[in-house]
mmCIF file of C-alpha atoms and ligand atoms in Angstrom:
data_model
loop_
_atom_site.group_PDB
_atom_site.id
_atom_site.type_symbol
_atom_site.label_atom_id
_atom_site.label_comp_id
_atom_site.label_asym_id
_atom_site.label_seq_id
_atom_site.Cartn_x
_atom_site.Cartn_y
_atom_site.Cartn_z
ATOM 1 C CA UNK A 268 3.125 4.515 34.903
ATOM 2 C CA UNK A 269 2.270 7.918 36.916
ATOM 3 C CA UNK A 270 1.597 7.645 40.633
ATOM 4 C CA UNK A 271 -2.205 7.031 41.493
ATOM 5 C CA UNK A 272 -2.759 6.139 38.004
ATOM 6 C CA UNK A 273 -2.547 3.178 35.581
ATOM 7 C CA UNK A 274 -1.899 4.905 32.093
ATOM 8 C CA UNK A 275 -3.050 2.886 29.112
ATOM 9 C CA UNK A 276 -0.035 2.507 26.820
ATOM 10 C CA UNK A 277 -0.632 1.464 23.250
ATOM 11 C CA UNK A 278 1.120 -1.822 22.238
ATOM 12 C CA UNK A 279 3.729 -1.263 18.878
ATOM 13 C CA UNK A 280 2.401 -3.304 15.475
ATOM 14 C CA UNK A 281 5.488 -4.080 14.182
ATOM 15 C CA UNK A 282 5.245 -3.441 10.675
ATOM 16 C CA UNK A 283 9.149 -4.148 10.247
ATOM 17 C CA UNK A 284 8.627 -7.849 11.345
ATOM 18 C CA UNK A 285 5.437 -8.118 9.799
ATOM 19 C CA UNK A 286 6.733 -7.212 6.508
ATOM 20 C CA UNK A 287 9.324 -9.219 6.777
ATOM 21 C CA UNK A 288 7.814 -12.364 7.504
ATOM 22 C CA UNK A 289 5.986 -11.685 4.284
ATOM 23 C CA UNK A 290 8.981 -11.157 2.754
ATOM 24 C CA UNK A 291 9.711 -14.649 3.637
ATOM 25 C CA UNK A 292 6.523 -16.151 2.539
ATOM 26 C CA UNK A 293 7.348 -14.327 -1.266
ATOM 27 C CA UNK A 294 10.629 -15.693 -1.157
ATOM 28 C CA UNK A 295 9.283 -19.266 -1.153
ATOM 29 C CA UNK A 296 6.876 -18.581 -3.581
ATOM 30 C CA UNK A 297 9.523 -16.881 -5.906
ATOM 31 C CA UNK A 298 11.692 -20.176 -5.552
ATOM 32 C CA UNK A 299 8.450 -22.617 -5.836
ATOM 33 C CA UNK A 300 7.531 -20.474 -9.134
ATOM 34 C CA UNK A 301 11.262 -20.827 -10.500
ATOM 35 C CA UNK A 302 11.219 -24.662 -9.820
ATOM 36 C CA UNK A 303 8.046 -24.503 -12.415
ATOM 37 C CA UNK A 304 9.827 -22.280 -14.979
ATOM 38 C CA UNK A 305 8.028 -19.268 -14.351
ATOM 39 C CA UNK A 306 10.555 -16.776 -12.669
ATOM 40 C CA UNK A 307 8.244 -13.506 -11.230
ATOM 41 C CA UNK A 308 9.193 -10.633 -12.736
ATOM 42 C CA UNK A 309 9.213 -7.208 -11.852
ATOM 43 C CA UNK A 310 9.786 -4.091 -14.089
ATOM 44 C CA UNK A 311 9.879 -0.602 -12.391
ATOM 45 C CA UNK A 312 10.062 2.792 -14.505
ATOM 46 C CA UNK A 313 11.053 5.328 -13.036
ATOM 47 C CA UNK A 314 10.940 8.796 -15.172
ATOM 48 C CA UNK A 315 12.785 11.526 -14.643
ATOM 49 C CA UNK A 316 15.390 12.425 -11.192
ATOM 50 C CA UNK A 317 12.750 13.294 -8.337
ATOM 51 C CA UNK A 318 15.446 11.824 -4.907
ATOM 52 C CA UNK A 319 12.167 10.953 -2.992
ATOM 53 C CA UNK A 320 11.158 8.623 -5.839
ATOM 54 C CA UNK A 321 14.798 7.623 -6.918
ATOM 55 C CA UNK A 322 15.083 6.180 -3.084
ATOM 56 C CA UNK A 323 11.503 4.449 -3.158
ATOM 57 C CA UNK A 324 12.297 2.540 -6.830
ATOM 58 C CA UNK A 325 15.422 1.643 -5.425
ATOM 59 C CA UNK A 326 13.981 -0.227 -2.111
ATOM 60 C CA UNK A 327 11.804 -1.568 -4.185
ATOM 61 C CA UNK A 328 14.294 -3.166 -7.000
ATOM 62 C CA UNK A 329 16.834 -3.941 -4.283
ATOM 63 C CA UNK A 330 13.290 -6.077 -2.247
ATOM 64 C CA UNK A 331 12.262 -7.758 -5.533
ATOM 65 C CA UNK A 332 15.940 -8.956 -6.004
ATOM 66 C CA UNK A 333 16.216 -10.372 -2.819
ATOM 67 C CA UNK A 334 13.028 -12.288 -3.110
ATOM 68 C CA UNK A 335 14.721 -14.124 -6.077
ATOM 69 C CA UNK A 336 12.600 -11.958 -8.849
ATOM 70 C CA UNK A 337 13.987 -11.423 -12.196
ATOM 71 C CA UNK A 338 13.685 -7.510 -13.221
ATOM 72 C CA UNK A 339 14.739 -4.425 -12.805
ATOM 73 C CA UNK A 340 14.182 0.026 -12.931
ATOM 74 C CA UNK A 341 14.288 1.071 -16.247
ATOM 75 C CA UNK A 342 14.813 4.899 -15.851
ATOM 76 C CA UNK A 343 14.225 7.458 -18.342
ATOM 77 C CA UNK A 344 15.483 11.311 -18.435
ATOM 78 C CA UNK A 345 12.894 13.768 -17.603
ATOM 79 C CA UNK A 346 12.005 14.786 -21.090
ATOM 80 C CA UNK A 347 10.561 11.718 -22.032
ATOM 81 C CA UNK A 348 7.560 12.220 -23.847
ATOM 82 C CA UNK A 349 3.460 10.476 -23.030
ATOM 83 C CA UNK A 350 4.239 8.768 -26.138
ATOM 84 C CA UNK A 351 7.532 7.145 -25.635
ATOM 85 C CA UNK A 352 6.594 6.351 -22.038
ATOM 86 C CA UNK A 353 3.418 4.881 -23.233
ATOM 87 C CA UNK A 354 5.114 2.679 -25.892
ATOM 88 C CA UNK A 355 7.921 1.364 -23.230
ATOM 89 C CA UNK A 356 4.575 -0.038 -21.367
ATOM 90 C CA UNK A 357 3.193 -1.681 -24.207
ATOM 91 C CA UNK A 358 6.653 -3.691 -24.865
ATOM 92 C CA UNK A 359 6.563 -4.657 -21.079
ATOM 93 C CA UNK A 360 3.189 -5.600 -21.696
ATOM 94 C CA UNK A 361 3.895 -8.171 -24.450
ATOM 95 C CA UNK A 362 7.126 -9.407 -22.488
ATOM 96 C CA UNK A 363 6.329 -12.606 -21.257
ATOM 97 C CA UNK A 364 9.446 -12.433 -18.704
ATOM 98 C CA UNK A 365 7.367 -9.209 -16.995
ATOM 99 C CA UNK A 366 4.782 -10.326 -15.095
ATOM 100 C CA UNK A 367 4.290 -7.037 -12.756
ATOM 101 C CA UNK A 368 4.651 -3.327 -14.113
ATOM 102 C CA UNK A 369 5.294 -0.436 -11.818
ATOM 103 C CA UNK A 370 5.318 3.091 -13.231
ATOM 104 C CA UNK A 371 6.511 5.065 -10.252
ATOM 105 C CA UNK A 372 4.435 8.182 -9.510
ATOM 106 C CA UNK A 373 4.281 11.327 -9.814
ATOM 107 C CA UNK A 374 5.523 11.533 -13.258
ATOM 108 C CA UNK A 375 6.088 14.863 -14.399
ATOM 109 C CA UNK A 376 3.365 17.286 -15.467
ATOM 110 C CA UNK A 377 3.726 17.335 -19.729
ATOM 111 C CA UNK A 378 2.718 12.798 -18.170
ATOM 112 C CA UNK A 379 -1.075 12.162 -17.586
ATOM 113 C CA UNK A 380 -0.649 9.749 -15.226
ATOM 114 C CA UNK A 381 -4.306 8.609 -15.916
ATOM 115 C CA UNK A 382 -3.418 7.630 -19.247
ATOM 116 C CA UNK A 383 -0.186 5.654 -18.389
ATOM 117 C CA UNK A 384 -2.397 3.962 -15.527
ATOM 118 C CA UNK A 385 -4.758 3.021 -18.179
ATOM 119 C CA UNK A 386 -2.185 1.656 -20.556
ATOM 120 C CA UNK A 387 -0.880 -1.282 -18.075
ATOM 121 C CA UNK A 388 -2.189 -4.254 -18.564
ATOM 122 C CA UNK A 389 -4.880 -5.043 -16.112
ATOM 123 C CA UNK A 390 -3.282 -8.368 -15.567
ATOM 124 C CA UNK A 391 0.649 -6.896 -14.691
ATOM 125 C CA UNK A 392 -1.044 -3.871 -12.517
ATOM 126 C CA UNK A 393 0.697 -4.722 -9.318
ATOM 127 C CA UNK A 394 -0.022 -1.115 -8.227
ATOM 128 C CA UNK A 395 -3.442 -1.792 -8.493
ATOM 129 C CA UNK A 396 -4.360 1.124 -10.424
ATOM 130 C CA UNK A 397 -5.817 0.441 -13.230
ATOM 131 C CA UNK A 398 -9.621 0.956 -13.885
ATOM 132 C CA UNK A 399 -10.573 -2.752 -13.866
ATOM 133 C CA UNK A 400 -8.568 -3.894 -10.569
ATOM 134 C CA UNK A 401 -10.193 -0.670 -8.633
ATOM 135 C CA UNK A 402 -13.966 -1.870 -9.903
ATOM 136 C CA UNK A 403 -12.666 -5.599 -9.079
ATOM 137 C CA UNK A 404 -11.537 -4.364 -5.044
ATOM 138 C CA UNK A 405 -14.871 -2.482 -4.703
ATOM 139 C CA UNK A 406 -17.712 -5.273 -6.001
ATOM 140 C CA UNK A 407 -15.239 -7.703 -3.923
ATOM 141 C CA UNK A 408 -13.500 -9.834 -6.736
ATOM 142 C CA UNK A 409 -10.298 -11.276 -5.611
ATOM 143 C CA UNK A 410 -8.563 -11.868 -8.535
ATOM 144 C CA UNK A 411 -7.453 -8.364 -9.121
ATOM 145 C CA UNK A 412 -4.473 -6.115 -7.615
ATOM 146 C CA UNK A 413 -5.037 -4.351 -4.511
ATOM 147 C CA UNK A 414 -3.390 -0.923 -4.089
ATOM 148 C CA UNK A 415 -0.274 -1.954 -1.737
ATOM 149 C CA UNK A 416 -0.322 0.534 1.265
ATOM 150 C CA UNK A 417 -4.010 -0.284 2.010
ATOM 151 C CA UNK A 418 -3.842 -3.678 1.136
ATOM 152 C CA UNK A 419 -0.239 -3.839 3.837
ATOM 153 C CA UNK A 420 -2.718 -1.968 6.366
ATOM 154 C CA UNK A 421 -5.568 -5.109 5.956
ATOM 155 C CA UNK A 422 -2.616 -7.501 6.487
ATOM 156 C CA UNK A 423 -1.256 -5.557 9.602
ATOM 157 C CA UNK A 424 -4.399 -5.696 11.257
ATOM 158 C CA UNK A 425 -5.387 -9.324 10.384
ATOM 159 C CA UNK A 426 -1.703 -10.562 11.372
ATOM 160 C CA UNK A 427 -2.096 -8.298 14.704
ATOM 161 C CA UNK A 428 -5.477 -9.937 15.540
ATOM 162 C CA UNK A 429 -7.373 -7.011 15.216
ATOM 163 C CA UNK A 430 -11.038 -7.873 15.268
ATOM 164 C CA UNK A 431 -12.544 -5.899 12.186
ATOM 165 C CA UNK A 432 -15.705 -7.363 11.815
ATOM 166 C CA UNK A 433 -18.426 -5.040 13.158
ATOM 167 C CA UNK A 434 -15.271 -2.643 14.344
ATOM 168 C CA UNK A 435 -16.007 1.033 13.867
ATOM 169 C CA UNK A 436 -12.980 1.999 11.573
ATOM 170 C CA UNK A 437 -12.730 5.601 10.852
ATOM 171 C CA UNK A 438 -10.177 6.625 7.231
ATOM 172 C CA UNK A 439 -9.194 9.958 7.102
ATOM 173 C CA UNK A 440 -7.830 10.765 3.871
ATOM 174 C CA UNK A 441 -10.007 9.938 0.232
ATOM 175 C CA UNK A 442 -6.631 9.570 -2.236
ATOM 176 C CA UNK A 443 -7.476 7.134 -4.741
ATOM 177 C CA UNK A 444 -4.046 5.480 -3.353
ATOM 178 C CA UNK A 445 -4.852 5.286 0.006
ATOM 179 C CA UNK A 446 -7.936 6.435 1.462
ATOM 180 C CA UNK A 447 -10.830 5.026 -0.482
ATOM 181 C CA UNK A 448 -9.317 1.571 -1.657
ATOM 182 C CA UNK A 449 -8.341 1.819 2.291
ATOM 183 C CA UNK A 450 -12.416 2.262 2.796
ATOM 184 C CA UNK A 451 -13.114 -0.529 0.314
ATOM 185 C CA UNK A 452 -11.419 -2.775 1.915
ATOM 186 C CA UNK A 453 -12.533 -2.082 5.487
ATOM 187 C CA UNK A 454 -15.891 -2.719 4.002
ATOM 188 C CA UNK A 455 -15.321 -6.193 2.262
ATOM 189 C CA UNK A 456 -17.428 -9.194 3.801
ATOM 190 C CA UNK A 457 -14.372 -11.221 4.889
ATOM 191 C CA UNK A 458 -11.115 -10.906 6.963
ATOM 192 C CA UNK A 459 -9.658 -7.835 7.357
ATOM 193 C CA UNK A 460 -13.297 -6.586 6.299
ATOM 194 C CA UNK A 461 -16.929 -6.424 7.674
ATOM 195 C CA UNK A 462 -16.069 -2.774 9.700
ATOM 196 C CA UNK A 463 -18.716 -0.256 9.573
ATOM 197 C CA UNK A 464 -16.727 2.625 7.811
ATOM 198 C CA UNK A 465 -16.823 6.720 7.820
ATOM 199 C CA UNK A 466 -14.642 8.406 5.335
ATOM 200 C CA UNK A 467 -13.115 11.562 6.618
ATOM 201 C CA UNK A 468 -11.695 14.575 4.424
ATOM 202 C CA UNK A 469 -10.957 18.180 4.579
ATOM 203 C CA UNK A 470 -14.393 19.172 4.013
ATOM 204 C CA UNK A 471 -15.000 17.231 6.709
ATOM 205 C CA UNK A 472 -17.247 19.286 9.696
ATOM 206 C CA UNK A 473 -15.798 18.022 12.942
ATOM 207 C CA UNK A 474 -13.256 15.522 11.962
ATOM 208 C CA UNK A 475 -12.360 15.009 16.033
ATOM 209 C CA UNK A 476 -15.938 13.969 16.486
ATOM 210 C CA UNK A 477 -15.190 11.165 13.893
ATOM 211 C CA UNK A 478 -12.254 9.895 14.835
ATOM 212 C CA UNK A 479 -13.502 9.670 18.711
ATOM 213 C CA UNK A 480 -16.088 7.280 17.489
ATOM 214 C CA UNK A 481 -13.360 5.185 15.656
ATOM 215 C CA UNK A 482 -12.399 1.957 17.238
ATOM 216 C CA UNK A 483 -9.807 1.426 14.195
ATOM 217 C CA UNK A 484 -8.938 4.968 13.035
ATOM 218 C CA UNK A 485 -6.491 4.942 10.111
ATOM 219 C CA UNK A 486 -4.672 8.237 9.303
ATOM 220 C CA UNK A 487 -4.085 8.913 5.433
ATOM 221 C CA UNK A 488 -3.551 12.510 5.592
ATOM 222 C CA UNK A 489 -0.550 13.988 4.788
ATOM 223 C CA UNK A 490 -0.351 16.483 7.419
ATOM 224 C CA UNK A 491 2.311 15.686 10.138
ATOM 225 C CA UNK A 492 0.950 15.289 13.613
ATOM 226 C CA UNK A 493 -2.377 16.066 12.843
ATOM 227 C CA UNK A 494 -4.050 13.299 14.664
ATOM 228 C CA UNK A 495 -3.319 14.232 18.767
ATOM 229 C CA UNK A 496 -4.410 11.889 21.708
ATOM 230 C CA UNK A 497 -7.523 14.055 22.314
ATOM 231 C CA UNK A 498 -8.992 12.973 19.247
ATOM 232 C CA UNK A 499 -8.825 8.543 19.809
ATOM 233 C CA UNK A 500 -11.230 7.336 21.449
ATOM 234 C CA UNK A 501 -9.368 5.013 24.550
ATOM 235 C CA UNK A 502 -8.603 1.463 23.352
ATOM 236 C CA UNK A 503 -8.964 2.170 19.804
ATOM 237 C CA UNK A 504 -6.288 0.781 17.038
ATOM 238 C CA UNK A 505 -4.802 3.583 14.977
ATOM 239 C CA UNK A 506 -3.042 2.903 11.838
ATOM 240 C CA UNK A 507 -0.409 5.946 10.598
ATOM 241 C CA UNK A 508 0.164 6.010 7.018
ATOM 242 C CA UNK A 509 1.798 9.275 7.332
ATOM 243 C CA UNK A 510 5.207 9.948 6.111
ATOM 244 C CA UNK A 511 6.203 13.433 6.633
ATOM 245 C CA UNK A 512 9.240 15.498 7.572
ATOM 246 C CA UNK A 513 9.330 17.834 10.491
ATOM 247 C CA UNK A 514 12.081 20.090 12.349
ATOM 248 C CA UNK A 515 15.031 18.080 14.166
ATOM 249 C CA UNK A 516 17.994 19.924 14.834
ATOM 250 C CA UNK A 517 19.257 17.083 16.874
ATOM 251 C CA UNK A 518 19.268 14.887 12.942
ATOM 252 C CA UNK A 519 22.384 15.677 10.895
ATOM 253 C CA UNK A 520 19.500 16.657 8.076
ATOM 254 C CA UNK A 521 17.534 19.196 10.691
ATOM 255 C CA UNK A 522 14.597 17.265 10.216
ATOM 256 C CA UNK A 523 13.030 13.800 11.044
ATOM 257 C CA UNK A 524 10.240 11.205 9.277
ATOM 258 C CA UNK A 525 6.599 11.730 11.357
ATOM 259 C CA UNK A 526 3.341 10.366 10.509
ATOM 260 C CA UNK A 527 0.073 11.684 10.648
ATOM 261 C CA UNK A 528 -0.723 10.983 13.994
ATOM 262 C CA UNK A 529 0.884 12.654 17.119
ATOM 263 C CA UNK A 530 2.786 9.331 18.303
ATOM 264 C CA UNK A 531 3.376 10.820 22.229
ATOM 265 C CA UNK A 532 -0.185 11.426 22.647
ATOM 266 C CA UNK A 533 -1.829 8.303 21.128
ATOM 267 C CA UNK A 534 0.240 6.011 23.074
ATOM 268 C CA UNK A 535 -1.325 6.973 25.845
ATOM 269 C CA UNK A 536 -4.612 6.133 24.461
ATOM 270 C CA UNK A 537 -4.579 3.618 22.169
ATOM 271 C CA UNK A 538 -4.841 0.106 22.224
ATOM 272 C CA UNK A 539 -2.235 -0.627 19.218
ATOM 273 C CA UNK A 540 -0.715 1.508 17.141
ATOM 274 C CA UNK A 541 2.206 1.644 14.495
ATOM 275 C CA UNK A 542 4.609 3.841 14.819
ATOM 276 C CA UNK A 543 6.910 6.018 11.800
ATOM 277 C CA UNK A 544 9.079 4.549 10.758
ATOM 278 C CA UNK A 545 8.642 1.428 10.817
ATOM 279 C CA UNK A 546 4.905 0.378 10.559
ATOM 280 C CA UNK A 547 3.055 1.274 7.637
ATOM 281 C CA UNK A 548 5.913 2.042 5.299
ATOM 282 C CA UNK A 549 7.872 -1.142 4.976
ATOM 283 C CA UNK A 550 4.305 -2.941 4.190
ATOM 284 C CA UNK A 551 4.277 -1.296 0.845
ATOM 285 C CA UNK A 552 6.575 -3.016 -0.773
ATOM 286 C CA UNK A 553 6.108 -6.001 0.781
ATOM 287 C CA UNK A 554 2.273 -5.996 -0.896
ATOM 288 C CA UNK A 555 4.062 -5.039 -4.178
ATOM 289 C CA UNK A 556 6.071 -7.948 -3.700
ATOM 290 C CA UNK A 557 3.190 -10.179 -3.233
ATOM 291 C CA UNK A 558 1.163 -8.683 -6.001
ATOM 292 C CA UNK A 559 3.983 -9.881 -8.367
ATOM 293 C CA UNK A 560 3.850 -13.551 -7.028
ATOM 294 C CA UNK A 561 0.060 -13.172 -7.754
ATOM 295 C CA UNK A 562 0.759 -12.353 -11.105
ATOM 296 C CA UNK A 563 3.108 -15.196 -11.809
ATOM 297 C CA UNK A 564 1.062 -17.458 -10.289
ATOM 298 C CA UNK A 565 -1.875 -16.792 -12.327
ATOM 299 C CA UNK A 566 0.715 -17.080 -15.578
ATOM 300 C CA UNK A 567 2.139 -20.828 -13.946
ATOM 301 C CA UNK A 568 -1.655 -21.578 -13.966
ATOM 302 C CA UNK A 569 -2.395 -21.337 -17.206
ATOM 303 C CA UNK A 570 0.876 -22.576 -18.817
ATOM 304 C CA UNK A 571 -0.091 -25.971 -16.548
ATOM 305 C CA UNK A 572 -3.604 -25.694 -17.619
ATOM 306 C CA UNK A 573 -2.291 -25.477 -21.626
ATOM 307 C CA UNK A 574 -0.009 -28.351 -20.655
ATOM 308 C CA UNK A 575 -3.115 -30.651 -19.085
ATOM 309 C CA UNK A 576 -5.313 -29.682 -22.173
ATOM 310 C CA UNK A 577 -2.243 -30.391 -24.701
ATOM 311 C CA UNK A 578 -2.102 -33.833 -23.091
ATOM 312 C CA UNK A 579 -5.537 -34.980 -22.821
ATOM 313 C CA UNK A 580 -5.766 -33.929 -26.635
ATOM 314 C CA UNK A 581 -2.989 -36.213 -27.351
ATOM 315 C CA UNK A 582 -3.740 -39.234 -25.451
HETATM 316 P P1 NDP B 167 -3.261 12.884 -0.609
HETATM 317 O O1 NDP B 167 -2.680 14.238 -0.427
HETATM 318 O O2 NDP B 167 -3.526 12.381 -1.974
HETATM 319 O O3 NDP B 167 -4.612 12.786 0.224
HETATM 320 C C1 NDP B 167 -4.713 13.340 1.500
HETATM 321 C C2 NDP B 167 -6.124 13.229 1.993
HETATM 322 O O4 NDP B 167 -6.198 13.824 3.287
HETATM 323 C C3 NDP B 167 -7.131 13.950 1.105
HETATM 324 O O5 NDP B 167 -8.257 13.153 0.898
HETATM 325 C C4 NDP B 167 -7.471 15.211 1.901
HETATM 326 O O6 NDP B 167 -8.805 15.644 1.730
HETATM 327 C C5 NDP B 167 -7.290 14.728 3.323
HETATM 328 N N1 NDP B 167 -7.001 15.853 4.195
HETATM 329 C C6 NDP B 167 -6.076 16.827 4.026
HETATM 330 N N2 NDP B 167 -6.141 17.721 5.024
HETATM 331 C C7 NDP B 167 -7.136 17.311 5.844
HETATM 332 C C8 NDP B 167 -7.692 17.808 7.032
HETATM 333 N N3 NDP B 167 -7.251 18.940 7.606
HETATM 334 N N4 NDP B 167 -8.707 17.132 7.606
HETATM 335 C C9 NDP B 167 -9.188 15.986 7.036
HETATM 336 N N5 NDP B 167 -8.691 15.467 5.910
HETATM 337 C C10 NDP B 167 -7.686 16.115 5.309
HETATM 338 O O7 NDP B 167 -2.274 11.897 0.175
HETATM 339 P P2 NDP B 167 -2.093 10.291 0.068
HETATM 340 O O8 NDP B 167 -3.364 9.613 0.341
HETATM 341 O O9 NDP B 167 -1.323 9.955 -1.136
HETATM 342 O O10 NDP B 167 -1.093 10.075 1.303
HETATM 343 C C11 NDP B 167 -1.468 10.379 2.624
HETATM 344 C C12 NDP B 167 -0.262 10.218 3.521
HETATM 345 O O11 NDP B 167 0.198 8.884 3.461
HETATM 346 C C13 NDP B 167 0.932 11.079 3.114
HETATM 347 O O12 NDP B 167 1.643 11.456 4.272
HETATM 348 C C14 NDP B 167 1.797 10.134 2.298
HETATM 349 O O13 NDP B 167 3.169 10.473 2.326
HETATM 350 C C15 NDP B 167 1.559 8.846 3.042
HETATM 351 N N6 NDP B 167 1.735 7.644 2.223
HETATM 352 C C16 NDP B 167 2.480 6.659 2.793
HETATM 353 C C17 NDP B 167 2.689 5.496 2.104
HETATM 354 C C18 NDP B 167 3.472 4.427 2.766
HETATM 355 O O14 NDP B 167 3.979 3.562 2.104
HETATM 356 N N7 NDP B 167 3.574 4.464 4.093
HETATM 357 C C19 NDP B 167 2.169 5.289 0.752
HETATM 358 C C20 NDP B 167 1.314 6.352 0.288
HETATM 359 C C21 NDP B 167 1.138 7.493 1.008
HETATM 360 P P3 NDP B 167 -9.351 16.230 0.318
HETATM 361 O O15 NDP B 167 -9.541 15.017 -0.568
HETATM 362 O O16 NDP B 167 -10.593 16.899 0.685
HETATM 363 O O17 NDP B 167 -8.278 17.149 -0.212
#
């Protein structure tokens, strides 16, 4: 606190402990769907050597253990062609041991990663990708796969006891990974849901005019720092999914992790915020995680539902 002032400072959602309590919750499903002879499991293909994507598969594989999934990365040299890559997804497909499929992205360029999407089986999209489980978020079916990041932003805000319904939330950023399954979402008429929702992007005119108006404002961007304290409105809740790098010469590497939002400034204004690292990020794969139990839960279902029908036939 300044002298002569009270300065608003934003409280921190967690999204360490938050991820980690869901964590917890997956774990107890994993052991629950072992008990019933369905053990989840995960496959993750990672193509070629990109160390950004190398580092995410392998926080990913080494989560998916620990929750007691069966699995693994199956990694493939650079050179791998659309059709061998495609015909590795079709075998994890019919494998009744895989019950989630991640292809990591970005794949490189001779890959359409359109086509790969396309190729996973609606059912094993954990990504929430495909074609089918983006038209099943928007016209509000549950029983697809939500893109993770947004869907970890939904639970952050629900598990923080952030108020959407009738909430002005503001998304800046339109990716098809983030930005509009984030707006789909926002938009849905239950929990985490009923905002009234702007979509911001680069042809935006007057993005700052926007976000002022947001009393959720969730940054999608890409550019690091972009969102200063000038441009919250007070009180609001700001979600960072940025992850970029910027300058540190006091960090060994001469740079750190920053989001999208300038952290010093919105603190000041905000009501809640999550900081980076350490708020969106580790919500990822804990949604990915829970996607997979969603998958093997739906395969437990039907096995028991086989078993029922088998019985009543026989008796
Ligand atoms: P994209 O680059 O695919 O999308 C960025 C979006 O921001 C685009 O819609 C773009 O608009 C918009 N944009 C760019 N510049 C401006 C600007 N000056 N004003 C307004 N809008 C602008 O990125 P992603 O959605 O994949 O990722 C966004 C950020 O989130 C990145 O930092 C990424 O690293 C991070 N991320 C973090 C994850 C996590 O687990 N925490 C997971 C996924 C992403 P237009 O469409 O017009 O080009």
């Amino acid at each position: 606190m300044k002298a002569g002032r009270w300065i608003l400072r934003a409280e921190l959602i967690d999204g360490k402990a938050i991820a980690e309590a869901i964590r917890g919750e997956v774990a107890a499903d994993v052991a629950r769907l072992t008990q019933q002879g369905v053990v989840p499991g995960l496959a993750v293909v990672l193509v070629g050597d990109d160390s950004a994507s190398a580092t995410y598969v392998g926080a990913k594989e080494k989560a998916s253990k620990a929750a007691g999934m069966s699995g693994g990365t199956i990694r493939l040299p650079a050179s791998t062609s659309q059709a061998e890559l495609l015909a590795l997804v079709e075998q994890l497909n019919a494998d009744v041991t895989v019950h989630g499929i991640l292809v990591q992205m970005p794949l490189p360029k001779h890959i359409d990663p359109d086509t790969v999407i396309r190729h996973i089986r609606p059912d094993k999209d954990v990504d929430g990708f495909h074609p089918e489980n983006v038209g099943k978020l928007l016209i509000g079916h549950t029983d697809g796969f939500v893109s993770c990041t947004p869907a970890g932003v939904i639970e952050l805000l629900v598990r923080s006891g952030v108020d959407t319904r009738g909430a002005e939330a503001v998304v800046v950023g339109r990716s098809n990974i983030v930005g509009k399954p984030m707006a789909a979402l926002l938009v849905q008429g239950r929990a985490g849901g009923d905002a009234t929702v702007t979509v911001c992007h680069s042809r935006t005119r007057d993005l700052a005019y926007h976000t002022r108006r947001a009393d959720i404002l969730i940054a999608a961007i890409g550019r690091a720092e972009m969102i200063t304290g000038d441009m919250i409105k007070p009180g609001a809740v700001v979600i960072d999914v940025g992850m970029n790098t910027k300058p540190d010469p006091t960090k060994a590497k001469g740079t750190r992790l920053c989001g999208d939002v300038h952290f010093d400034s919105a603190v000041e204004v905000a009501s809640k915020i999550t900081p980076v690292p350490g708020g969106v990020g580790p919500m990822t794969i804990a949604m990915l995680l829970k996607n997979t139990v969603k998958a093997a839960e739906r395969v437990a279902e039907r096995a028991a539902d086989t078993a029922g029908a088998t019985k009543t036939v026989q008796s």
